[in-house]
XYZ file of C-alpha atoms in Angstrom:
582
model
C 4.986 3.650 -16.069
C 7.258 5.856 -18.025
C 4.743 7.560 -20.179
C 2.899 9.098 -17.250
C 5.982 9.994 -15.346
C 7.284 12.251 -18.301
C 4.000 13.891 -18.508
C 4.520 14.814 -15.070
C 7.586 16.655 -16.012
C 6.403 18.688 -18.667
C 4.565 21.516 -17.229
C 3.602 20.608 -13.440
C 6.853 22.158 -11.851
C 6.182 25.545 -12.861
C 2.416 25.174 -12.676
C 2.304 23.385 -9.242
C 5.588 24.733 -7.564
C 4.858 24.543 -3.966
C 5.841 27.588 -1.133
C 6.777 26.513 2.002
C 4.495 27.967 4.992
C 6.111 26.115 7.625
C 4.002 23.227 8.526
C 0.901 24.766 7.446
C -1.298 22.722 5.072
C 0.673 23.175 1.713
C -1.256 25.534 -0.443
C -0.820 26.271 -4.451
C 0.032 29.685 -5.449
C -2.715 30.384 -8.006
C -0.594 33.001 -10.011
C 2.391 30.625 -10.883
C 1.354 30.865 -14.718
C -0.244 33.561 -16.616
C -3.982 32.370 -17.334
C -3.562 34.042 -21.068
C -0.964 31.010 -21.452
C -2.676 28.199 -19.838
C -6.257 26.651 -19.239
C -6.804 27.118 -22.823
C -7.471 23.356 -24.280
C -8.074 19.918 -23.176
C -4.272 19.135 -22.994
C -3.807 21.969 -20.477
C -6.412 20.370 -18.181
C -4.742 17.116 -18.681
C -0.857 18.208 -17.770
C -2.489 19.865 -14.993
C -4.072 16.503 -13.892
C -0.863 14.952 -14.129
C 0.278 17.460 -11.306
C -2.254 15.767 -8.930
C -0.782 12.421 -9.955
C 2.569 13.529 -9.082
C 1.460 14.806 -5.729
C -0.568 11.321 -4.944
C 2.768 9.711 -5.879
C 4.471 11.561 -3.221
C 1.741 11.115 -0.814
C 1.780 6.969 -1.569
C 5.460 6.904 -1.915
C 7.187 3.897 0.003
C 4.032 2.643 0.853
C 5.579 -0.751 1.804
C 7.107 0.771 5.061
C 3.738 1.052 6.533
C 4.084 -2.764 7.139
C 7.237 -2.115 9.468
C 4.214 -1.258 11.832
C 3.468 -4.971 11.469
C 4.487 -7.901 12.893
C 5.545 -9.302 9.575
C 8.167 -6.986 8.825
C 11.140 -5.270 9.984
C 11.718 -1.884 8.453
C 14.032 0.908 9.391
C 12.873 3.075 6.987
C 9.647 4.051 9.212
C 10.528 3.148 12.838
C 12.797 2.661 15.367
C 14.375 -0.750 16.221
C 15.506 -1.885 19.655
C 12.880 -1.437 22.594
C 10.133 -1.111 19.918
C 6.750 -0.080 19.864
C 4.821 -0.071 16.641
C 2.757 2.876 17.757
C 5.828 5.285 17.278
C 5.006 4.953 14.046
C 2.324 7.753 14.627
C 4.921 9.913 15.387
C 7.280 9.598 12.246
C 4.606 10.256 9.414
C 3.844 13.647 10.214
C 5.030 14.551 6.685
C 2.224 12.184 5.595
C -0.413 14.910 6.757
C 1.388 17.824 4.549
C 1.470 15.632 1.416
C -2.058 14.668 1.771
C -2.864 18.250 1.850
C -0.579 19.259 -0.992
C -2.704 16.728 -3.160
C -5.808 18.119 -1.831
C -5.189 21.644 -2.670
C -3.718 20.624 -6.277
C -7.138 18.989 -6.777
C -9.014 21.630 -5.555
C -7.159 24.141 -7.851
C -7.396 22.117 -11.055
C -11.018 21.311 -10.205
C -12.145 24.936 -9.940
C -10.278 25.867 -13.388
C -12.022 22.774 -14.880
C -15.309 24.218 -14.236
C -14.331 27.425 -15.703
C -13.276 25.313 -18.860
C -16.630 23.957 -19.069
C -18.277 27.302 -19.886
C -15.890 27.748 -22.673
C -16.090 24.612 -24.323
C -18.608 23.727 -26.991
C -17.598 20.297 -28.350
C -19.218 17.421 -26.897
C -15.733 15.150 -27.323
C -13.729 17.803 -25.678
C -16.241 17.973 -22.815
C -16.044 14.388 -22.420
C -12.608 14.382 -21.877
C -12.531 17.364 -19.427
C -15.209 15.250 -17.997
C -12.687 12.113 -17.615
C -10.184 14.842 -16.178
C -12.520 15.616 -13.373
C -13.243 12.071 -12.569
C -9.413 11.087 -12.106
C -9.047 14.022 -9.846
C -12.102 13.308 -7.602
C -10.776 9.982 -7.452
C -7.163 10.883 -6.227
C -8.636 13.562 -3.774
C -10.918 10.852 -2.563
C -8.293 8.196 -1.894
C -6.027 10.527 -0.163
C -9.090 11.850 2.283
C -9.611 8.443 3.018
C -6.167 7.739 4.054
C -6.080 10.904 6.111
C -9.143 9.765 8.140
C -7.681 6.084 8.584
C -4.741 7.587 10.393
C -6.031 10.616 12.149
C -9.914 10.333 12.246
C -11.550 13.678 12.044
C -9.452 16.174 9.613
C -9.984 19.337 7.904
C -12.123 18.913 4.999
C -12.832 21.356 1.989
C -13.250 21.406 -1.818
C -12.440 24.768 -2.724
C -9.183 26.830 -3.189
C -8.176 28.345 0.160
C -8.227 32.303 0.447
C -4.628 32.389 1.654
C -3.431 31.861 5.162
C -6.000 33.533 6.881
C -8.560 30.931 5.755
C -5.935 27.875 6.602
C -5.736 29.332 10.089
C -9.285 28.830 10.938
C -9.780 25.453 9.554
C -11.167 23.023 11.863
C -11.469 19.330 12.171
C -14.734 17.641 10.229
C -16.304 14.636 11.522
C -14.739 11.692 9.759
C -18.428 10.525 8.834
C -18.941 13.705 7.332
C -16.062 13.207 5.185
C -16.557 9.520 4.337
C -20.040 10.475 2.970
C -18.529 13.293 0.851
C -15.612 10.620 -0.753
C -18.280 8.345 -1.719
C -20.296 10.838 -3.278
C -17.178 12.350 -5.213
C -16.255 8.528 -6.227
C -19.687 8.205 -7.164
C -19.515 11.088 -9.598
C -16.233 10.004 -10.815
C -17.425 6.531 -11.858
C -19.767 8.303 -14.112
C -16.659 10.136 -16.038
C -14.223 7.272 -15.965
C -13.562 4.544 -18.607
C -14.136 1.085 -17.734
C -10.805 -0.200 -18.637
C -7.440 1.626 -19.945
C -5.341 1.287 -23.083
C -1.470 0.638 -22.626
C -0.708 4.319 -23.055
C -3.061 5.433 -20.132
C -1.627 2.601 -17.807
C -1.068 4.529 -14.626
C -4.365 6.380 -15.018
C -7.554 5.830 -13.054
C -10.143 3.345 -14.718
C -14.020 2.773 -13.673
C -12.861 -0.319 -11.889
C -10.425 1.361 -9.571
C -13.265 3.698 -8.437
C -15.458 1.066 -7.690
C -12.797 -1.048 -6.133
C -11.557 1.900 -3.950
C -15.377 2.884 -3.340
C -16.083 -0.474 -1.962
C -12.448 -0.219 0.267
C -13.920 2.686 1.989
C -17.310 0.916 2.823
C -15.629 -2.015 4.029
C -13.300 -0.325 6.380
C -16.354 1.802 7.622
C -18.043 -1.387 8.297
C -15.261 -2.774 10.227
C -14.972 0.863 12.240
C -18.860 0.394 13.149
C -18.374 -2.764 14.107
C -15.404 -1.956 16.185
C -17.775 0.373 17.979
C -20.552 -1.718 18.420
C -22.956 -0.453 15.718
C -24.009 -3.499 13.887
C -26.752 -2.488 11.894
C -24.553 0.274 10.323
C -21.671 -1.927 9.850
C -24.129 -4.697 8.291
C -25.302 -1.802 6.161
C -21.936 -0.901 4.652
C -20.429 -4.749 4.395
C -23.442 -5.369 2.236
C -22.641 -1.930 0.218
C -19.106 -2.949 -0.286
C -19.644 -6.340 -1.452
C -21.962 -4.781 -4.242
C -19.062 -2.451 -5.139
C -16.327 -5.395 -5.237
C -19.063 -7.595 -7.292
C -19.060 -4.934 -10.040
C -15.088 -4.872 -10.487
C -15.614 -8.576 -11.385
C -18.062 -8.470 -13.870
C -16.531 -9.423 -17.587
C -16.651 -5.911 -18.986
C -13.699 -4.760 -16.886
C -11.786 -7.522 -17.906
C -10.143 -8.135 -14.687
C -8.326 -11.776 -14.166
C -5.365 -12.840 -12.438
C -1.956 -12.396 -13.824
C -1.140 -15.502 -16.208
C -4.529 -16.610 -15.375
C -3.502 -17.417 -11.777
C -0.985 -20.343 -12.914
C 1.533 -20.803 -10.309
C 4.426 -21.621 -12.567
C 7.496 -23.651 -11.455
C 8.999 -23.759 -7.749
C 12.065 -22.173 -8.879
C 9.924 -19.806 -11.149
C 6.618 -18.673 -9.902
C 4.874 -16.736 -11.870
C 3.655 -14.476 -8.982
C 7.050 -13.009 -8.833
C 7.104 -11.499 -12.077
C 4.338 -9.059 -11.142
C 7.130 -7.295 -8.856
C 10.479 -7.695 -11.093
C 9.834 -4.551 -12.942
C 9.632 -6.183 -16.347
C 5.979 -7.272 -16.351
C 4.055 -4.695 -14.692
C 2.257 -3.716 -18.224
C 0.926 -7.389 -17.952
C -0.044 -6.838 -14.343
C -1.984 -3.476 -15.602
C -3.834 -5.669 -18.407
C -4.795 -8.143 -15.986
C -4.890 -7.706 -12.298
C -3.369 -4.429 -11.205
C -6.619 -2.190 -10.767
C -4.136 1.141 -9.506
C -0.693 2.099 -8.774
C 1.157 4.940 -8.597
C 3.739 5.448 -11.588
C 7.685 5.026 -11.502
C 9.900 6.100 -14.593
C 13.522 5.120 -13.928
C 16.756 6.900 -14.684
C 16.936 9.635 -17.049
C 13.236 11.127 -16.316
C 14.107 13.320 -13.313
C 15.214 12.724 -9.738
C 12.674 11.408 -7.781
C 10.789 9.869 -10.223
C 12.102 6.241 -9.863
C 10.987 3.502 -7.273
C 13.164 3.003 -4.357
C 12.698 -0.719 -4.067
C 16.680 -1.671 -4.482
C 17.484 0.890 -1.887
C 14.851 -0.683 0.732
C 14.822 -4.018 -0.126
C 18.090 -4.850 -1.756
C 21.384 -5.882 -0.040
C 24.793 -4.245 -0.695
C 25.682 -6.993 -3.255
C 22.399 -6.052 -5.237
C 22.752 -2.537 -6.206
C 24.260 -0.844 -2.979
C 20.872 -1.456 -1.230
C 20.316 -1.383 2.543
C 18.572 -4.081 3.569
C 15.857 -1.505 5.106
C 13.061 -3.580 5.115
C 13.371 -7.408 5.709
C 10.851 -10.186 6.596
C 10.504 -11.711 10.089
C 10.199 -15.236 11.284
C 6.531 -14.620 11.697
C 5.902 -14.055 8.210
C 8.065 -17.047 7.180
C 5.888 -19.207 9.290
C 2.626 -18.116 7.715
C 3.773 -20.006 4.346
C 1.957 -23.129 4.045
C 2.751 -26.567 3.161
C 1.681 -27.829 -0.418
C 1.015 -31.276 1.035
C -1.540 -30.493 3.347
C -2.220 -26.453 2.605
C -1.980 -26.027 6.569
C 0.996 -24.367 8.380
C 4.011 -26.592 9.435
C 5.770 -26.166 12.693
C 7.204 -22.951 13.996
C 10.920 -22.509 12.606
C 13.347 -22.995 15.286
C 16.098 -20.458 15.487
C 19.615 -21.641 15.453
C 22.808 -21.832 13.082
C 22.776 -25.622 12.461
C 22.185 -26.581 8.839
C 21.075 -30.004 10.195
C 18.472 -28.943 12.914
C 15.001 -30.249 12.375
C 12.912 -27.713 11.270
C 15.413 -25.101 11.928
C 15.706 -21.713 10.272
C 19.066 -22.396 8.565
C 18.175 -25.801 7.572
C 17.192 -25.708 3.897
C 14.846 -28.905 4.123
C 12.632 -26.377 6.342
C 11.386 -24.516 3.339
C 10.992 -27.489 0.904
C 7.441 -27.965 -0.461
C 6.052 -24.878 0.771
C 3.720 -22.156 -1.037
C 5.569 -21.093 -4.401
C 5.101 -17.345 -3.138
C 7.678 -18.271 -0.205
C 10.670 -18.208 -2.727
C 9.075 -15.438 -5.030
C 9.410 -13.029 -2.142
C 11.896 -14.006 0.431
C 15.641 -15.408 0.780
C 17.211 -17.631 3.498
C 20.592 -19.032 4.209
C 21.580 -20.896 1.394
C 19.630 -18.889 -1.454
C 21.239 -17.584 -4.422
C 20.699 -14.425 -6.436
C 22.940 -12.486 -9.071
C 25.126 -9.792 -8.250
C 24.173 -6.286 -9.200
C 26.564 -3.633 -9.476
C 26.318 -0.506 -7.529
C 25.130 1.601 -10.015
C 22.469 -1.058 -11.133
C 23.900 -1.238 -14.745
C 25.622 -4.348 -14.584
C 24.238 -7.947 -13.460
C 26.834 -10.908 -12.641
C 28.688 -12.525 -13.710
C 28.639 -14.127 -10.420
C 25.753 -15.671 -8.386
C 25.970 -15.096 -4.659
C 24.612 -17.092 -1.595
C 22.961 -15.755 1.238
C 24.439 -16.469 4.290
C 22.931 -14.322 7.084
C 26.479 -14.387 9.039
C 28.784 -13.464 5.868
C 29.331 -10.634 4.273
C 32.589 -10.654 2.508
C 30.711 -9.484 -0.895
C 32.620 -12.083 -2.916
C 31.370 -15.471 -2.481
C 28.176 -14.189 -0.154
C 25.598 -11.406 -0.346
C 26.606 -8.814 1.618
C 23.239 -8.275 3.668
C 24.670 -5.305 6.156
C 21.923 -3.999 7.846
C 19.679 -7.409 7.839
C 18.391 -8.439 11.420
C 16.102 -10.556 10.878
C 18.263 -13.366 9.043
C 15.679 -13.048 6.046
C 15.823 -10.652 3.313
C 13.745 -10.307 0.235
C 13.675 -11.523 -3.243
C 10.461 -9.585 -4.014
C 11.027 -6.370 -5.744
C 15.022 -7.005 -6.047
C 15.852 -6.500 -9.612
C 17.737 -9.154 -11.392
C 18.203 -7.136 -14.619
C 20.811 -4.387 -15.393
C 18.841 -0.921 -15.449
C 19.890 1.827 -13.295
C 20.769 3.320 -9.700
C 19.105 1.984 -6.418
C 16.286 4.770 -6.293
C 15.820 5.137 -9.885
C 13.978 1.823 -10.720
C 10.638 1.603 -13.116
C 8.891 -0.882 -10.931
C 5.303 0.585 -10.285
C 3.903 0.851 -6.495
C 0.454 -1.084 -6.640
C -2.156 0.256 -4.168
C -4.817 -2.053 -5.532
C -4.883 -5.132 -7.115
C -7.854 -7.934 -8.096
C -7.081 -10.426 -5.356
C -7.314 -7.526 -2.998
C -10.828 -7.079 -4.398
C -11.794 -10.761 -4.164
C -10.589 -10.994 -0.558
C -12.469 -7.794 0.458
C -15.532 -9.205 -1.188
C -14.812 -12.147 0.892
C -14.662 -10.319 4.123
C -17.645 -8.471 3.430
C -20.058 -11.487 2.260
C -18.578 -13.626 5.055
C -19.692 -10.673 7.791
C -23.282 -10.290 6.537
C -24.026 -13.918 5.624
C -22.289 -15.065 8.924
C -20.395 -17.471 7.103
C -18.894 -18.343 3.738
C -20.581 -19.107 0.344
C -19.529 -21.479 -2.246
C -18.704 -18.431 -3.966
C -16.201 -17.213 -1.470
C -14.421 -20.662 -1.264
C -13.804 -20.368 -5.079
C -12.273 -17.049 -5.070
C -9.819 -17.787 -2.156
C -9.088 -20.927 -3.883
C -7.928 -18.849 -6.849
C -5.420 -17.041 -5.014
C -4.062 -20.069 -3.444
C -3.705 -21.680 -6.907
C -1.038 -19.324 -7.812
C 0.892 -20.755 -4.593
C 0.299 -24.129 -5.855
C -1.594 -24.785 -2.587
C -4.428 -27.072 -2.506
C -7.851 -26.057 -1.970
C -9.334 -24.941 1.393
C -10.920 -28.101 3.397
C -14.528 -26.732 3.605
C -15.336 -28.663 6.683
C -12.216 -26.734 8.627
C -13.568 -23.212 7.368
C -17.042 -23.231 7.384
C -17.908 -20.925 10.078
C -17.645 -16.928 10.053
C -14.705 -17.028 12.233
C -12.569 -19.698 10.880
C -13.360 -18.397 7.306
C -11.935 -14.870 8.085
C -8.805 -16.762 9.266
C -8.279 -18.038 5.898
C -9.009 -14.603 4.348
C -6.269 -12.914 6.795
C -4.101 -15.761 6.009
C -4.175 -15.120 2.278
C -3.943 -11.308 2.689
C -0.656 -11.731 4.530
C 1.008 -14.125 1.887
C -0.418 -12.355 -1.147
C 0.620 -8.673 -0.187
C 3.697 -9.352 1.659
C 5.406 -5.923 1.717
C 2.526 -3.991 -0.199
C 1.403 -1.938 2.539
C -1.593 -3.794 3.474
C -1.034 -5.494 6.774
C -0.611 -2.539 9.007
C -4.213 -1.016 8.264
C -5.708 -4.510 8.255
C -4.508 -4.634 11.863
C -5.908 -1.356 12.756
C -9.398 -1.803 11.102
C -9.651 -5.323 12.407
C -9.083 -3.961 15.984
C -6.827 -6.824 16.738
C -3.360 -4.707 17.904
C -3.805 -5.730 21.467
C -4.308 -9.744 20.819
C -0.924 -9.903 18.602
C 1.198 -7.824 21.036
C -0.439 -9.052 24.436
C 0.379 -7.179 27.637
C 2.684 -6.779 29.197
C 5.120 -9.021 27.372
C 4.251 -7.844 23.932
C 6.462 -10.010 21.538
C 10.371 -10.535 21.223
C 11.648 -10.572 17.637
C 15.019 -12.360 17.289
C 16.911 -13.347 13.972
C 16.976 -17.026 12.211
C 20.233 -17.586 14.267
C 18.871 -16.785 17.669
C 22.069 -14.853 18.491
C 21.729 -12.707 21.545
C 23.566 -9.679 19.832
C 20.316 -8.698 18.142
C 16.565 -8.419 19.360
C 14.094 -6.031 19.752
C 11.003 -6.228 22.165
C 7.740 -5.045 20.813
C 5.208 -3.391 23.157
C 6.656 -4.964 26.232
C 5.314 -3.104 29.140
C 3.012 -1.477 27.069
C 0.249 1.020 28.671
C -3.178 1.250 27.010
C -2.360 4.692 25.559
C 0.575 2.815 23.505
C -2.117 0.730 22.063
C -4.378 3.832 21.534
C -1.532 5.413 19.594
C -1.582 2.733 17.207
C -5.051 3.033 16.168
C -5.040 6.753 15.895
C -2.095 9.287 14.916
C -1.245 12.545 16.215
C -2.422 15.725 14.784
C 1.090 17.701 13.967
C 1.905 20.067 16.606
C 3.062 22.828 14.289
C -0.381 22.503 12.754
C -1.917 22.956 16.101
C 0.163 25.817 16.848
C -0.661 28.003 14.035
C -4.257 27.115 14.319
C -5.847 26.765 17.546
C -9.019 25.362 16.275
C -7.538 22.255 15.383
C -7.737 19.833 18.527
C -5.447 17.230 19.493
C -6.476 13.335 19.391
C -6.877 12.718 22.951
C -4.209 9.787 23.696
C -1.521 12.039 22.421
C -2.162 14.744 24.676
């Protein structure tokens, strides 16, 4: 949302100018602004808080790129292509470590100053406002620490302002169980300070529902990790605790509901697609969006816009690069309206009459409405968007994978899979390819519902009628029939229904990669020794990539846990490398 991004720029650059100390944990110079001209009012504390939001925005920027490490999306923005190993993503996100600790240091600095402010304030109303700021910062620090332990396991954990480089060089890795406990405590405290709902002027900030949702998510992930380690009793405890948090979010007092009540719309105009078109995000915040990072658009500062056109668009739609594209495996997951089940796998080839062929338009008829809202295939049309993003049309272009003359056809230079995204690609005049206004959703209500279903299904050893109702509400927005309960009555089969909805509902939103890791299913998807081969819709021989071909055990291990930045270890011998990266 523009309102929160504008606030980012007002004061935070001078307050939080970050000096570079090689690859050391990013630190905040504590004397950037004189004490006598800042930290005097609630507004000062609020502006400082926006600096933490800005850091978290950087940290979660391009969150969609993580799905390039899954089997459902090809992404050139995060991993190499060719003889492809998704575990390589662990070596290309080292900046993520630095960005995470930048948020943590900003959070610790502002919290320290906030606690000093409490001692100087006597107005109960202003104290309440300061407490809200504290709750938001505790929330942001918590979700960053959560991502760090998810990717790296044990990580340095601290909640104070570091005393220069000397202390930074002595930090050691804290067991992730202890970090998890601290995160949950912080979120519990934040919940007591945060408002239940947000007004339109506060969209992009944190609510109590978001804190409950992420506290539940952390507990759910911990349950999965304990299950993978064979610790059934602890896993059961956390599945139950997670379900309680998700259940809280579903209470009427939080006002959460699906966008447009979950109505599907029409096949040519699915309402699902409106959530991601850059024009309806406010309606999303008012209904199903629990938390998102904010993007402003042109005119509000370099680096404050979304990059969806740059990565999802084509040369014909705003000078995009097709840096992320769907795979045929993803398209195969869109179910038939007639049966609610999967169609036969699509057959590659350029023929437009081949039965169930990738270029045959009949192949895509009668499928989940979310397919057309998300993906384009040969024969699909889209309005031209000028290179500067400020003019739409007047001509309508057709996508043909092997055509790129940019006159009649969409020029999809950079597309290798034969599919491109419709989701996130603007079709209205606005601005440049890296200055959009669409916010990046980190948690929506369907995510809460499906995580709740997963938790209850686990500890209940199977689904309840309530769980079927929740999944069916999500399926309804795709115009799909309800689940056949007799086919999904066991814990194992109902989990497959949950997985199916998570794949389709959260296409290119950065969830699939993390789901694969917490479910411990990487080896079952990319089976040794051959792994998987990805080809384009046309099945041509000039592009394919082998995934996990001839992989060894260490390759799979590196998918589950990332490399501690070597530069950090060089400067701090107390940081020990994860074993599979030695």
